[in-house]
Amino acid sequence: MPKSPPPTPRPYTKETSDPFLKTEWLALRKRYFPDRPDIDSYTVVWSRRDQKRTLASCNTQKRRIRVARELDLDRYHCWLAPLLYHEMCHAVLDRKVSKSGKKFLWHGPEFRQLEKMHPETASLDNWIAEGGWAQAVRSHRSRVAHAKR
């Protein structure tokens, strides 16, 4: 059987920040980290894929924050500030976190201490624990399914 050709790589396209998310990001940075204008250059975007477990992610090498598009409804926007702040803590600390052997402790003591500075962190954690994130995922899936009809 003949070998199939290798997949064609997708052309690289520079992502641009979502204006709403970027405005939130910059406001948080100015309020909590006024001495760190270097993190203003992060790209902040809505995820392209459906999410189930990941609310947001921070890639410090690519200087990019991805936020689950399931949260792109007015009723969930109240959670964006503590969520973006959480990701900003990763950006601020970068790889300057504790290690356990060769493994980075991304949510180790340095991170937790920094994260406590945002007053809504505990509320976000409670919302997730009480099923708010799971409801956002179900709601998003329902909207997508109805839109296809």
PDB file of C-alpha atoms in Angstrom, residues 42-147:
ATOM      1  CA  TYR A  42       0.548  39.161  25.724  1.00  0.00           C
ATOM      2  CA  THR A  43      -2.063  38.189  23.151  1.00  0.00           C
ATOM      3  CA  VAL A  44      -5.410  37.471  24.841  1.00  0.00           C
ATOM      4  CA  VAL A  45      -7.897  35.458  22.785  1.00  0.00           C
ATOM      5  CA  TRP A  46     -10.991  33.294  23.051  1.00  0.00           C
ATOM      6  CA  SER A  47     -10.245  29.599  22.533  1.00  0.00           C
ATOM      7  CA  ARG A  48     -11.012  28.080  19.162  1.00  0.00           C
ATOM      8  CA  ARG A  49     -11.848  24.653  20.544  1.00  0.00           C
ATOM      9  CA  ASP A  50     -14.705  23.626  22.778  1.00  0.00           C
ATOM     10  CA  GLN A  51     -13.517  23.305  26.353  1.00  0.00           C
ATOM     11  CA  LYS A  52     -14.658  20.962  29.076  1.00  0.00           C
ATOM     12  CA  ARG A  53     -12.008  21.256  31.780  1.00  0.00           C
ATOM     13  CA  THR A  54      -9.839  24.259  30.921  1.00  0.00           C
ATOM     14  CA  LEU A  55     -11.226  27.731  31.657  1.00  0.00           C
ATOM     15  CA  ALA A  56      -8.079  29.495  30.452  1.00  0.00           C
ATOM     16  CA  SER A  57      -4.417  28.862  29.791  1.00  0.00           C
ATOM     17  CA  CYS A  58      -1.215  30.867  29.760  1.00  0.00           C
ATOM     18  CA  ASN A  59       1.656  30.129  27.395  1.00  0.00           C
ATOM     19  CA  THR A  60       4.586  32.218  28.595  1.00  0.00           C
ATOM     20  CA  GLN A  61       6.811  31.258  25.657  1.00  0.00           C
ATOM     21  CA  LYS A  62       4.260  32.374  23.060  1.00  0.00           C
ATOM     22  CA  ARG A  63       3.046  35.160  25.368  1.00  0.00           C
ATOM     23  CA  ARG A  64      -0.555  34.132  24.813  1.00  0.00           C
ATOM     24  CA  ILE A  65      -3.607  33.712  27.036  1.00  0.00           C
ATOM     25  CA  ARG A  66      -6.516  31.612  25.784  1.00  0.00           C
ATOM     26  CA  VAL A  67      -9.895  31.927  27.492  1.00  0.00           C
ATOM     27  CA  ALA A  68     -12.627  29.326  27.022  1.00  0.00           C
ATOM     28  CA  ARG A  69     -15.187  30.696  24.600  1.00  0.00           C
ATOM     29  CA  GLU A  70     -17.862  29.094  26.771  1.00  0.00           C
ATOM     30  CA  LEU A  71     -17.411  32.164  28.997  1.00  0.00           C
ATOM     31  CA  ASP A  72     -18.211  34.594  26.196  1.00  0.00           C
ATOM     32  CA  LEU A  73     -21.697  35.409  27.437  1.00  0.00           C
ATOM     33  CA  ASP A  74     -22.611  38.486  29.466  1.00  0.00           C
ATOM     34  CA  ARG A  75     -23.702  36.369  32.440  1.00  0.00           C
ATOM     35  CA  TYR A  76     -20.212  34.824  32.692  1.00  0.00           C
ATOM     36  CA  HIS A  77     -18.169  37.970  32.085  1.00  0.00           C
ATOM     37  CA  CYS A  78     -18.154  38.637  35.843  1.00  0.00           C
ATOM     38  CA  TRP A  79     -15.690  35.740  36.173  1.00  0.00           C
ATOM     39  CA  LEU A  80     -13.225  37.061  33.607  1.00  0.00           C
ATOM     40  CA  ALA A  81     -11.363  39.424  35.961  1.00  0.00           C
ATOM     41  CA  PRO A  82     -10.352  36.768  38.519  1.00  0.00           C
ATOM     42  CA  LEU A  83      -9.719  34.250  35.732  1.00  0.00           C
ATOM     43  CA  LEU A  84      -7.499  36.602  33.725  1.00  0.00           C
ATOM     44  CA  TYR A  85      -5.763  37.608  36.951  1.00  0.00           C
ATOM     45  CA  HIS A  86      -5.011  33.914  37.597  1.00  0.00           C
ATOM     46  CA  GLU A  87      -3.396  33.652  34.161  1.00  0.00           C
ATOM     47  CA  MET A  88      -1.587  36.942  34.746  1.00  0.00           C
ATOM     48  CA  CYS A  89       0.018  35.434  37.848  1.00  0.00           C
ATOM     49  CA  HIS A  90       1.477  32.736  35.585  1.00  0.00           C
ATOM     50  CA  ALA A  91       2.760  35.438  33.217  1.00  0.00           C
ATOM     51  CA  VAL A  92       4.308  37.412  36.074  1.00  0.00           C
ATOM     52  CA  LEU A  93       6.028  34.409  37.647  1.00  0.00           C
ATOM     53  CA  ASP A  94       6.909  32.736  34.332  1.00  0.00           C
ATOM     54  CA  ARG A  95       9.259  29.891  35.287  1.00  0.00           C
ATOM     55  CA  LYS A  96      10.263  31.470  38.596  1.00  0.00           C
ATOM     56  CA  VAL A  97       8.223  28.945  40.555  1.00  0.00           C
ATOM     57  CA  SER A  98       9.192  26.140  42.909  1.00  0.00           C
ATOM     58  CA  LYS A  99      10.169  22.757  41.570  1.00  0.00           C
ATOM     59  CA  SER A 100       9.608  19.255  42.852  1.00  0.00           C
ATOM     60  CA  GLY A 101      12.494  17.365  41.329  1.00  0.00           C
ATOM     61  CA  LYS A 102      12.357  18.352  37.657  1.00  0.00           C
ATOM     62  CA  LYS A 103       8.665  19.248  37.724  1.00  0.00           C
ATOM     63  CA  PHE A 104       7.523  22.871  37.925  1.00  0.00           C
ATOM     64  CA  LEU A 105       4.937  23.621  40.612  1.00  0.00           C
ATOM     65  CA  TRP A 106       2.842  26.012  38.544  1.00  0.00           C
ATOM     66  CA  HIS A 107       0.359  26.484  41.401  1.00  0.00           C
ATOM     67  CA  GLY A 108       2.929  26.325  44.174  1.00  0.00           C
ATOM     68  CA  PRO A 109       3.364  28.643  47.161  1.00  0.00           C
ATOM     69  CA  GLU A 110       4.661  31.636  45.172  1.00  0.00           C
ATOM     70  CA  PHE A 111       1.681  31.417  42.835  1.00  0.00           C
ATOM     71  CA  ARG A 112      -0.899  31.001  45.613  1.00  0.00           C
ATOM     72  CA  GLN A 113       0.486  33.980  47.510  1.00  0.00           C
ATOM     73  CA  LEU A 114       0.260  36.163  44.406  1.00  0.00           C
ATOM     74  CA  GLU A 115      -3.192  34.850  43.473  1.00  0.00           C
ATOM     75  CA  LYS A 116      -4.612  35.806  46.895  1.00  0.00           C
ATOM     76  CA  MET A 117      -4.150  39.489  46.026  1.00  0.00           C
ATOM     77  CA  HIS A 118      -7.283  39.409  43.837  1.00  0.00           C
ATOM     78  CA  PRO A 119     -10.433  39.700  45.990  1.00  0.00           C
ATOM     79  CA  GLU A 120     -12.602  37.534  43.694  1.00  0.00           C
ATOM     80  CA  THR A 121     -10.336  34.470  43.532  1.00  0.00           C
ATOM     81  CA  ALA A 122     -12.267  32.595  46.233  1.00  0.00           C
ATOM     82  CA  SER A 123     -15.597  33.454  44.577  1.00  0.00           C
ATOM     83  CA  LEU A 124     -14.355  32.084  41.240  1.00  0.00           C
ATOM     84  CA  ASP A 125     -13.170  28.898  42.947  1.00  0.00           C
ATOM     85  CA  ASN A 126     -16.579  28.525  44.645  1.00  0.00           C
ATOM     86  CA  TRP A 127     -18.435  29.126  41.359  1.00  0.00           C
ATOM     87  CA  ILE A 128     -16.406  26.364  39.717  1.00  0.00           C
ATOM     88  CA  ALA A 129     -16.850  23.984  42.679  1.00  0.00           C
ATOM     89  CA  GLU A 130     -20.610  24.597  42.779  1.00  0.00           C
ATOM     90  CA  GLY A 131     -21.015  23.656  39.114  1.00  0.00           C
ATOM     91  CA  GLY A 132     -20.986  27.086  37.473  1.00  0.00           C
ATOM     92  CA  TRP A 133     -18.318  26.121  34.953  1.00  0.00           C
ATOM     93  CA  ALA A 134     -20.080  22.829  34.152  1.00  0.00           C
ATOM     94  CA  GLN A 135     -23.282  24.805  33.537  1.00  0.00           C
ATOM     95  CA  ALA A 136     -21.429  27.200  31.219  1.00  0.00           C
ATOM     96  CA  VAL A 137     -20.145  24.230  29.198  1.00  0.00           C
ATOM     97  CA  ARG A 138     -23.634  22.682  28.931  1.00  0.00           C
ATOM     98  CA  SER A 139     -25.141  26.037  27.988  1.00  0.00           C
ATOM     99  CA  HIS A 140     -22.541  26.572  25.269  1.00  0.00           C
ATOM    100  CA  ARG A 141     -23.073  23.093  23.819  1.00  0.00           C
ATOM    101  CA  SER A 142     -26.822  23.669  23.771  1.00  0.00           C
ATOM    102  CA  ARG A 143     -26.452  27.020  21.973  1.00  0.00           C
ATOM    103  CA  VAL A 144     -24.144  25.478  19.373  1.00  0.00           C
ATOM    104  CA  ALA A 145     -26.507  22.537  18.797  1.00  0.00           C
ATOM    105  CA  HIS A 146     -29.522  24.834  18.377  1.00  0.00           C
ATOM    106  CA  ALA A 147     -27.610  27.086  15.992  1.00  0.00           C
TER     107      ALA A 147
END
